[in-house]
XYZ file of C-alpha atoms in Angstrom:
487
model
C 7.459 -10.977 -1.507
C 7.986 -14.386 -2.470
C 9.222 -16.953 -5.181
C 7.875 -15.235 -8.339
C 9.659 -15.800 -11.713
C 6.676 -14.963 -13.624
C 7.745 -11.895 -15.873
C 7.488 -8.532 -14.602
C 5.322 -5.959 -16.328
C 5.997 -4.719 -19.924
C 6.903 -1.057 -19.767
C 3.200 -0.967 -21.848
C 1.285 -2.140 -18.582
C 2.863 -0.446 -16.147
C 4.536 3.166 -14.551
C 3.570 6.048 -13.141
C 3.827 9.922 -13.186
C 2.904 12.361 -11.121
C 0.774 14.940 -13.722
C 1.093 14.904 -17.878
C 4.605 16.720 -18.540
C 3.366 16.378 -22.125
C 0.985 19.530 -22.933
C -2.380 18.238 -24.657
C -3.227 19.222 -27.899
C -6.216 21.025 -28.139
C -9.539 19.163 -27.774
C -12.827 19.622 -29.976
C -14.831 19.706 -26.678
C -12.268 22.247 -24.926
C -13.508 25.214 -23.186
C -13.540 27.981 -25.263
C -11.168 31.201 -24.552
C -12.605 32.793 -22.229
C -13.214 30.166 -20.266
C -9.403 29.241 -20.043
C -8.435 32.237 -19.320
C -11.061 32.160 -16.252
C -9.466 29.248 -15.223
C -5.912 30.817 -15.701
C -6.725 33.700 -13.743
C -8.136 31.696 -10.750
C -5.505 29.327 -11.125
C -2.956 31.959 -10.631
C -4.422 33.361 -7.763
C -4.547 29.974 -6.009
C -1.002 29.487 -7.118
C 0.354 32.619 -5.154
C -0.737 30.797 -1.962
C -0.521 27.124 -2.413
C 2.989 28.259 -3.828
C 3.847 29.333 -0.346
C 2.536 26.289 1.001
C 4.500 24.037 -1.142
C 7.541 26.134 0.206
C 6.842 25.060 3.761
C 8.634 21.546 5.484
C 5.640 19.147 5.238
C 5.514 18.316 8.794
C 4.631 21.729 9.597
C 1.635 21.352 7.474
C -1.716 20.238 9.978
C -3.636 17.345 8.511
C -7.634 18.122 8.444
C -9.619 16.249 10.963
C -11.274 12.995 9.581
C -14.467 14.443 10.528
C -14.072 17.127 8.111
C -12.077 15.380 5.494
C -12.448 12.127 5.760
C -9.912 9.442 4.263
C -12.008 7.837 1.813
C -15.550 7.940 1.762
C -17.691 6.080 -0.037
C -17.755 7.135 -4.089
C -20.868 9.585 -4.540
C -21.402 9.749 -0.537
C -22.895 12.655 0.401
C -26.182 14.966 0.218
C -26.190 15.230 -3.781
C -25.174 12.080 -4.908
C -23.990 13.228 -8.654
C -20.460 12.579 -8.651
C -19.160 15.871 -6.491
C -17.836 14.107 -3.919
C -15.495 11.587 -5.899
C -12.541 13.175 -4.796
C -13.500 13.822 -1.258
C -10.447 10.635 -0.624
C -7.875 12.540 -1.951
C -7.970 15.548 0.897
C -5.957 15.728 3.065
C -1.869 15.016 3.422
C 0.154 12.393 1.241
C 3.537 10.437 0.287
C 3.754 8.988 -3.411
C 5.843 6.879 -4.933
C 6.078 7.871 -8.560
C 7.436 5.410 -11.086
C 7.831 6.549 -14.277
C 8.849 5.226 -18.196
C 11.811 7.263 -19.531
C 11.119 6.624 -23.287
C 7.508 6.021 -23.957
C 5.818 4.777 -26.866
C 9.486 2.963 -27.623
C 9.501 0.096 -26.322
C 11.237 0.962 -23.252
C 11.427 -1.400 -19.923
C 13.273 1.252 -17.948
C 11.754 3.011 -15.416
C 12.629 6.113 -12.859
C 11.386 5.689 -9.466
C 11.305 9.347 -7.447
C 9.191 10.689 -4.326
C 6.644 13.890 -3.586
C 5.088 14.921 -0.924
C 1.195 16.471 -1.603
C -1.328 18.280 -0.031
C -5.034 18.822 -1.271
C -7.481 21.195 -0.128
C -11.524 21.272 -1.201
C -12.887 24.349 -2.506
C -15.540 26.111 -4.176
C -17.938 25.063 -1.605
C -16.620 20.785 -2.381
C -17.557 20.998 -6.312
C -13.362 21.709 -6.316
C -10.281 21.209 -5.203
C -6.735 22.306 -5.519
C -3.457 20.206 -4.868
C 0.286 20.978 -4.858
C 3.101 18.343 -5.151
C 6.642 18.870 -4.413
C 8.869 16.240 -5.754
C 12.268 15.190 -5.376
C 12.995 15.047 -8.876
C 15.132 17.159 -10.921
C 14.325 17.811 -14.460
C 17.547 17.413 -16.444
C 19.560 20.459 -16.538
C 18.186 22.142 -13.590
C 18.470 22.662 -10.125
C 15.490 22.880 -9.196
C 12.702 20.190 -7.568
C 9.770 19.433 -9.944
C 6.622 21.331 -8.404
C 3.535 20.668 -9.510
C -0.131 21.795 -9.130
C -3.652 20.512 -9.864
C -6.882 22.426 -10.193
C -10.226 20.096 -10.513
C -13.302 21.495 -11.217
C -16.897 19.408 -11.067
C -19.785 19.708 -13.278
C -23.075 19.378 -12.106
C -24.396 20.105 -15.083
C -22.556 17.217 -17.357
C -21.709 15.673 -13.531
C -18.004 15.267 -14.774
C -14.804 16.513 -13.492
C -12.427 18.906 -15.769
C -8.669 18.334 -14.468
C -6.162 21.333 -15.048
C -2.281 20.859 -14.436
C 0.691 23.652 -14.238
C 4.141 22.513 -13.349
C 6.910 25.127 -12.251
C 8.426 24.146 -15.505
C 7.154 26.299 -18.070
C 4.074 27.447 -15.329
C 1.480 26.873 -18.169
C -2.432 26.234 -17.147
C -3.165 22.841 -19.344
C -5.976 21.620 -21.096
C -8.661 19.403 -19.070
C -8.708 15.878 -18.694
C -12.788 15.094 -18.286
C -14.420 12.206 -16.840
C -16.306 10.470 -13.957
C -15.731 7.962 -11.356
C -17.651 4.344 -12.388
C -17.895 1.509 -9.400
C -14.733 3.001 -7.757
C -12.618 3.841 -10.573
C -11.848 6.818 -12.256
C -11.467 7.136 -16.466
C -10.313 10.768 -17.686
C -9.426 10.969 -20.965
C -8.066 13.842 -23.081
C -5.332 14.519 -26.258
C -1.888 15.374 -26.200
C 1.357 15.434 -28.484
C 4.385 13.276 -27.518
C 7.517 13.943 -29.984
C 5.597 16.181 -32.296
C 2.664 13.092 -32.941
C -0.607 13.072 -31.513
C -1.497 10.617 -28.886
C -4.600 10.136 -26.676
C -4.198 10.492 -22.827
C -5.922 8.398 -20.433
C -5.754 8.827 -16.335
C -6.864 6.135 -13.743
C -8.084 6.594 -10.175
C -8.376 3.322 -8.271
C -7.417 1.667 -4.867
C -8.984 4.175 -3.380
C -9.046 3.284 0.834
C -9.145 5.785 3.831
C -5.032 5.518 3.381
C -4.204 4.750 -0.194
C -4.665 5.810 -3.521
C -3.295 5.307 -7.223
C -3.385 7.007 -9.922
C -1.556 6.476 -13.632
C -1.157 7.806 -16.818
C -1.244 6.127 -20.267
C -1.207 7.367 -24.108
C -2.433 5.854 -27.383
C -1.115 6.534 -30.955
C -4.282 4.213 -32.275
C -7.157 5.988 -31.256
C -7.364 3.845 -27.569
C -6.725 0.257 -29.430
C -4.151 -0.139 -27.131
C -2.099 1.814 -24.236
C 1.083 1.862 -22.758
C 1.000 3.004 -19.087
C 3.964 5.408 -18.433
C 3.578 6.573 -15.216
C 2.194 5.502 -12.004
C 1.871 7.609 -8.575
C 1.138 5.673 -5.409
C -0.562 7.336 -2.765
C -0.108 7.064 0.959
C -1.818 9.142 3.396
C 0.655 10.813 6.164
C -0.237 11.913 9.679
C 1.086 15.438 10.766
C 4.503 13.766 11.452
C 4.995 12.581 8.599
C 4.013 8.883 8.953
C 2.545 6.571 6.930
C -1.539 5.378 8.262
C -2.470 1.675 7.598
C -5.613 0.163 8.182
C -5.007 -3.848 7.927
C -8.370 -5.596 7.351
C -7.068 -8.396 6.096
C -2.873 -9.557 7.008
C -0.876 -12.621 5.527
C 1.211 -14.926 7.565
C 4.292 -15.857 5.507
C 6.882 -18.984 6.456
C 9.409 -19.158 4.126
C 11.798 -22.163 3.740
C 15.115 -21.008 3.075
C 18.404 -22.486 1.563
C 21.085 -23.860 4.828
C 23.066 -20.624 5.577
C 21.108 -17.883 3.499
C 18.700 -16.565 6.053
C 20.565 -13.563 7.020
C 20.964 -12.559 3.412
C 17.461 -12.372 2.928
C 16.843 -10.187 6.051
C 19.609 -7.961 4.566
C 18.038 -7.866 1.282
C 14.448 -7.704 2.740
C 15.155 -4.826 5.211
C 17.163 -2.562 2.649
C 14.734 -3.444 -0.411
C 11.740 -4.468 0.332
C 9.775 -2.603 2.919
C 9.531 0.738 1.839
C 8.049 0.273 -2.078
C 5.857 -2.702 -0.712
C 4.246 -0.070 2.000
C 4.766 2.891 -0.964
C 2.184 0.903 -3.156
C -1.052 0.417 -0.637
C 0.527 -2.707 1.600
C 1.901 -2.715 5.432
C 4.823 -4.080 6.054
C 3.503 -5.389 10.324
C 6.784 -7.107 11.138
C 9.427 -9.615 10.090
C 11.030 -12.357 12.327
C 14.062 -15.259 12.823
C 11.958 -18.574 13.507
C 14.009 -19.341 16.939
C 13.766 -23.214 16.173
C 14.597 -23.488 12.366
C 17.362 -21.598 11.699
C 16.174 -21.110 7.865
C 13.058 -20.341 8.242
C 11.944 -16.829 7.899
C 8.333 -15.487 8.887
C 6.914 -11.927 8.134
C 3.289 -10.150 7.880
C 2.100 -7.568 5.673
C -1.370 -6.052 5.589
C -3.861 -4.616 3.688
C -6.971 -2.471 3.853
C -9.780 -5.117 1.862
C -8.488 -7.764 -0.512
C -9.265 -5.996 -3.605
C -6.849 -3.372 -2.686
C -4.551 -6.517 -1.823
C -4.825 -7.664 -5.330
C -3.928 -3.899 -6.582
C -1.125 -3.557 -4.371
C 0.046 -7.059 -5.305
C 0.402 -6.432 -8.832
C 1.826 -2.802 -8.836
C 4.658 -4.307 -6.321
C 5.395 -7.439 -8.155
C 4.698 -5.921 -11.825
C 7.081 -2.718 -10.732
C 10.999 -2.655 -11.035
C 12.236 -3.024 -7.691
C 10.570 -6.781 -7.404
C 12.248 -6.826 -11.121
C 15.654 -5.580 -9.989
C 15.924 -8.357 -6.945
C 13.733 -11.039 -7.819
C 16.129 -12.939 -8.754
C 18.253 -12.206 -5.685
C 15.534 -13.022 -3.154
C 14.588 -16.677 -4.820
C 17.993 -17.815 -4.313
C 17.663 -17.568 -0.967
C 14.340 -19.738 -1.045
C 13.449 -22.969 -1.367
C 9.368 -22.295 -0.840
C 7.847 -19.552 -0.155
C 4.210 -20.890 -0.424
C 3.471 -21.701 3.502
C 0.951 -18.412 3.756
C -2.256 -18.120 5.620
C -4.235 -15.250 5.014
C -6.510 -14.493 8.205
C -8.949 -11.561 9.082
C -9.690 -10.013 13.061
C -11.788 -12.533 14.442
C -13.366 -9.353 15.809
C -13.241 -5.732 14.937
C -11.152 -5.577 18.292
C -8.934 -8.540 18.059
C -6.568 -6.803 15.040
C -3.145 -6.004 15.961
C -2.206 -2.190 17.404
C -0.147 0.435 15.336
C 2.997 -0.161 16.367
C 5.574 2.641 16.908
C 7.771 3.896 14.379
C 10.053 1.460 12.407
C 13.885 1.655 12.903
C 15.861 3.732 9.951
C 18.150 2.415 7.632
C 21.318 1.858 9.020
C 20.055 2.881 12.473
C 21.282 1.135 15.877
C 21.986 -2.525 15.964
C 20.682 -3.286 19.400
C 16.993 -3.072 18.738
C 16.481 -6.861 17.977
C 14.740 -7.396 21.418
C 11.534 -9.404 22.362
C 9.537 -12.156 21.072
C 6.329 -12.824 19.423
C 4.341 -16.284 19.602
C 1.872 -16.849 16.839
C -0.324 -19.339 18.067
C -2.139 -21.367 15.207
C -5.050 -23.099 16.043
C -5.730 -25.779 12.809
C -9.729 -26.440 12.391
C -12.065 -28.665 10.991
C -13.989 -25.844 9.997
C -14.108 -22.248 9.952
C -13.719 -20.441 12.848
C -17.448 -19.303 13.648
C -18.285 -17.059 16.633
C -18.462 -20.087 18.994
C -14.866 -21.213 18.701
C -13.777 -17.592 19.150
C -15.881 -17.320 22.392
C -14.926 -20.973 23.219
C -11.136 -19.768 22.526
C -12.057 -16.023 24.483
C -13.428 -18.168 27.376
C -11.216 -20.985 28.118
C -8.050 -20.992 26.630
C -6.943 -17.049 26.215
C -7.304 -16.719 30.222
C -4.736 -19.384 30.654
C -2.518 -17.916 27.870
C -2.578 -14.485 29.631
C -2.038 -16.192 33.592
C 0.972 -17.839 32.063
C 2.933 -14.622 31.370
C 1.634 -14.074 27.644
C 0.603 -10.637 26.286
C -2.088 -11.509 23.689
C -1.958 -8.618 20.953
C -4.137 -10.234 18.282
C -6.626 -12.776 17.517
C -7.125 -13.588 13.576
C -9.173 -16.271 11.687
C -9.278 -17.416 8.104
C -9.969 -14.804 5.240
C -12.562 -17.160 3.436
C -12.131 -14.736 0.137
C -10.577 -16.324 -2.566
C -6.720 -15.586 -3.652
C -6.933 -12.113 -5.410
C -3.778 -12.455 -6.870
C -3.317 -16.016 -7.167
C -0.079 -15.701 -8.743
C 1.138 -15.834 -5.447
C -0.651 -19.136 -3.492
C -1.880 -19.109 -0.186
C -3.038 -22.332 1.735
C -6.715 -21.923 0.841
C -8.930 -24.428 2.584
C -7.144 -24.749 5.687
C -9.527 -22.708 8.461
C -7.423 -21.805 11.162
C -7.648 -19.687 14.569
C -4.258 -17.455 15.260
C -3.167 -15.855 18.068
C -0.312 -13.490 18.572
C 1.375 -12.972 22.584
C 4.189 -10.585 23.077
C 6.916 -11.853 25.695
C 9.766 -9.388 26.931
C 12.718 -11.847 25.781
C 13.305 -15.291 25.427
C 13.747 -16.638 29.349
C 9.848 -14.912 29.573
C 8.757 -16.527 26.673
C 10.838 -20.104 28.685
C 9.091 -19.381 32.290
C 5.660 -19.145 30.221
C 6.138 -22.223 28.543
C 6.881 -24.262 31.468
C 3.483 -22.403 33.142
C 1.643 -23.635 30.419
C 2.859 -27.300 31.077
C 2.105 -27.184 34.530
C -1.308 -25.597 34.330
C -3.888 -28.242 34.235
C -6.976 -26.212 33.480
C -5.103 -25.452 30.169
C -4.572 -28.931 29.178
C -8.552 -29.300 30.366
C -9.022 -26.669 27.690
C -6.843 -27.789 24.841
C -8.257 -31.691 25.441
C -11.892 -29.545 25.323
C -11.272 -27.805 22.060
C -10.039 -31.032 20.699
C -13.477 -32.277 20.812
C -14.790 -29.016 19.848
C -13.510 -28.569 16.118
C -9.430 -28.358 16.877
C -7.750 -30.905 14.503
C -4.923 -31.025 16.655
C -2.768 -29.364 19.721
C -2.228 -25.426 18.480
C 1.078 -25.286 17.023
C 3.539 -22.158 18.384
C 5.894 -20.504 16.760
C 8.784 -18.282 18.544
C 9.760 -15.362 16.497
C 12.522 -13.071 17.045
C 12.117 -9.484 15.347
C 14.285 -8.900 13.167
C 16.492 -5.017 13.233
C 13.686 -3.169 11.257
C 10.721 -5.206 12.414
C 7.989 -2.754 13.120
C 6.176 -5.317 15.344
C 8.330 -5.782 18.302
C 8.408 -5.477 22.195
């Protein structure tokens, strides 16, 4: 989040749903009869027991060992190498985020945003797998919750994968969407009828990650001149209580200047807006925080698995109608919002822990406890693997015999911006550190350690000479209600 007037996405770029409602027209490369009805029949006998399955509470529903499904591996990984295992990510147990166009091929801007849970199971020995998604959407004029299945089927033989959808709707087997996964993306393309016309189909698979997935749906009236994207479903993966799974290779630092007096309205707006469609999209929401001394300053973090998922996630977030709906609200609140360092692990150990569950909505209002100091280090150059062992060696030892608990240790993402319509401060190589204090008088009795501890002062005046542009600045943070990162 941050100042962003730039226009959000036509209704022709951008919206999800969770399977075709539309019912394709038949193909010229379509199975033939008896082949459908194949599919029907085993289609129907899967139905019977995934049917029961969708009828269970999700959290009762075990999640597969990694081992044996894991999140995402690599595209073609695997013994036979031919495409079979494209959809090996997708196993497993999931949240979406479906955002859908209400009127497409009109013109429309206006979007429905509704949620499903989904499960997915390999079979067939891997060359298949079947899916069912419950949703908490209710087709107009009924009372009952959209439920929907998949059935996909790989080829060896054309190495392409055939994708069959029923929905308890009118519990019709549709015609396949074919196609292949190509450098991490997936095209499958098939014909349908919208409003008694013809129109091509297209799905997309991308930002696939051990945790996160998307998927949308398009159609064509000119033969695939152009598309209009009318439905978008945003995968997270769930553990077996129902939470979401992040895996943050890469985290931004945000400082946002804020208008006298308007701090609090942003937290307000942040905390009831903001967090859950950022994390529903492929991002983490790590923790949000009152800058204890600048009273309109506000500092958060949000993380991501590599940064071309960051770039993906980015876009559908900013491009998507909540970001359209409060834009507006949140840049009045702002005067700059372009203060953001974007920083990696310095090593595969240093990254920040999961942290517990965040508090609810509307939940108690005496959870705004602890601090966290970020520590920024500012460098002549990037941090190598001798400042972070300098740093490891001489000055984290006198951090932690002060009183601090040091949680993280982060360096400059050298990548370039992959979504540059949002700056970061590129060119500045930093060193950060993040220390976890009980409350405030800890955080007061460690700060007077620190000035009184000479072999730190040895160290700072050391790392001075050693590539440190200047003494490491430290901010005090106060978790905000719904922080996730907190004592």
């Amino acid at each position: 989040m941050g100042i962003d007037n730039a226009a959000s996405r036509t209704a022709g770029n951008i919206q999800p749903t969770v399977c075709p409602v539309i019912r394709p027209a038949i193909r010229s490369n379509r199975p033939v009869a008896g082949t459908v009805d194949r599919y029907r029949r085993l289609l129907l006998q899967l139905a019977a027991s995934a049917q029961a399955l969708v009828l269970l509470p999700l959290r009762a529903v075990a999640r597969p060992e990694r081992a044996s499904t894991p999140g995402a591996p690599a595209m073609n990984a695997g013994p036979v190498a031919d495409g079979r295992h494209d959809f090996d990510f997708l196993h497993g147990q999931w949240q979406i985020r479906n955002e859908r166009l209400k009127q497409r091929l009109a013109g429309s801007t206006d979007w429905e945003i509704f949620h499903a849970s989904q499960w997915c199971q390999p079979m067939l020995g891997g060359i298949g797998n079947v899916e069912d998604f419950v949703s908490d959407w209710h087709r107009p004029g009924s009372d009952e919750r959209f439920i929907g299945m998949t059935l996909r089927l790989f080829s060896p033989e054309s190495r392409q994968w055939s994708i069959y959808w029923a929905g308890n709707h009118d519990g019709r087997l549709e015609p396949p969407m074919v196609g292949h996964f190509d450098d991490g993306t997936g095209t499958f393309r098939g014909h349908g009828e919208h409003d008694g016309r013809p129109v091509q189909v297209r799905f997309l698979w991308n930002q696939v990650s051990a945790n996160t997935a998307h998927w949308q749906q398009a159609f064509s009236q000119d033969q695939g001149e152009t598309w209009e994207t009318n439905w978008h479903m945003w995968f997270r993966r769930t553990d077996g209580e129902g939470h979401l799974l992040h895996d943050d290779g890469v985290i931004e630092l945000r400082q946002y200047a804020l208008r006298p007096g308007r701090r609090d309205d942003l937290v307000e707006l942040f905390e009831r807006e903001f967090i859950e469609p950022q994390e529903a999209v492929g991002m983490h929401v790590i923790g949000q925080f009152r800058d204890l001394d600048d009273d309109n300053r506000f500092v958060w973090m949000r993380g991501f698995p590599d940064m071309s998922i960051r770039a993906e996630a980015l876009g559908g977030f900013y491009g998507g109608p909540t970001w359209a709906r409060y834009r507006d609200d949140a840049n009045d609140t702002m005067v700059n919002s372009d203060d953001v360092l974007l920083l990696r692990p310095a090593r595969p150990d240093s990254a920040l822990a999961s942290s517990g569950p965040r508090p609810a909505q509307g939940g108690a209002t005496d959870v705004e406890k602890g601090l966290l100091e970020a520590g920024i280090c500012y460098l002549d150059d990037p941090a190598d693997s001798s400042f972070v062992a300098r740093f490891e060696q001489h000055l984290a030892p006198r951090l932690r015999a002060a009183g601090a608990e040091l949680i993280g240790v982060y360096v400059t993402e050298s990548a370039p911006n992959t979504f540059p319509r949002l700056p970061v401060r590129e060119g500045e190589p930093v060193l950060v550190w993040f220390a976890r204090f009980t409350d405030v008088d800890a955080h007061h009795r460690y700060e007077s350690a620190l000035l009184a501890d000479g072999l730190w002062n040895t160290a700072v005046a050391q790392a001075l000479l050693d590539g440190l542009r200047q003494p490491p600045q430290r901010l005090r943070l106060a978790p905000t209600r719904r922080s996730e990162l907190r004592i």
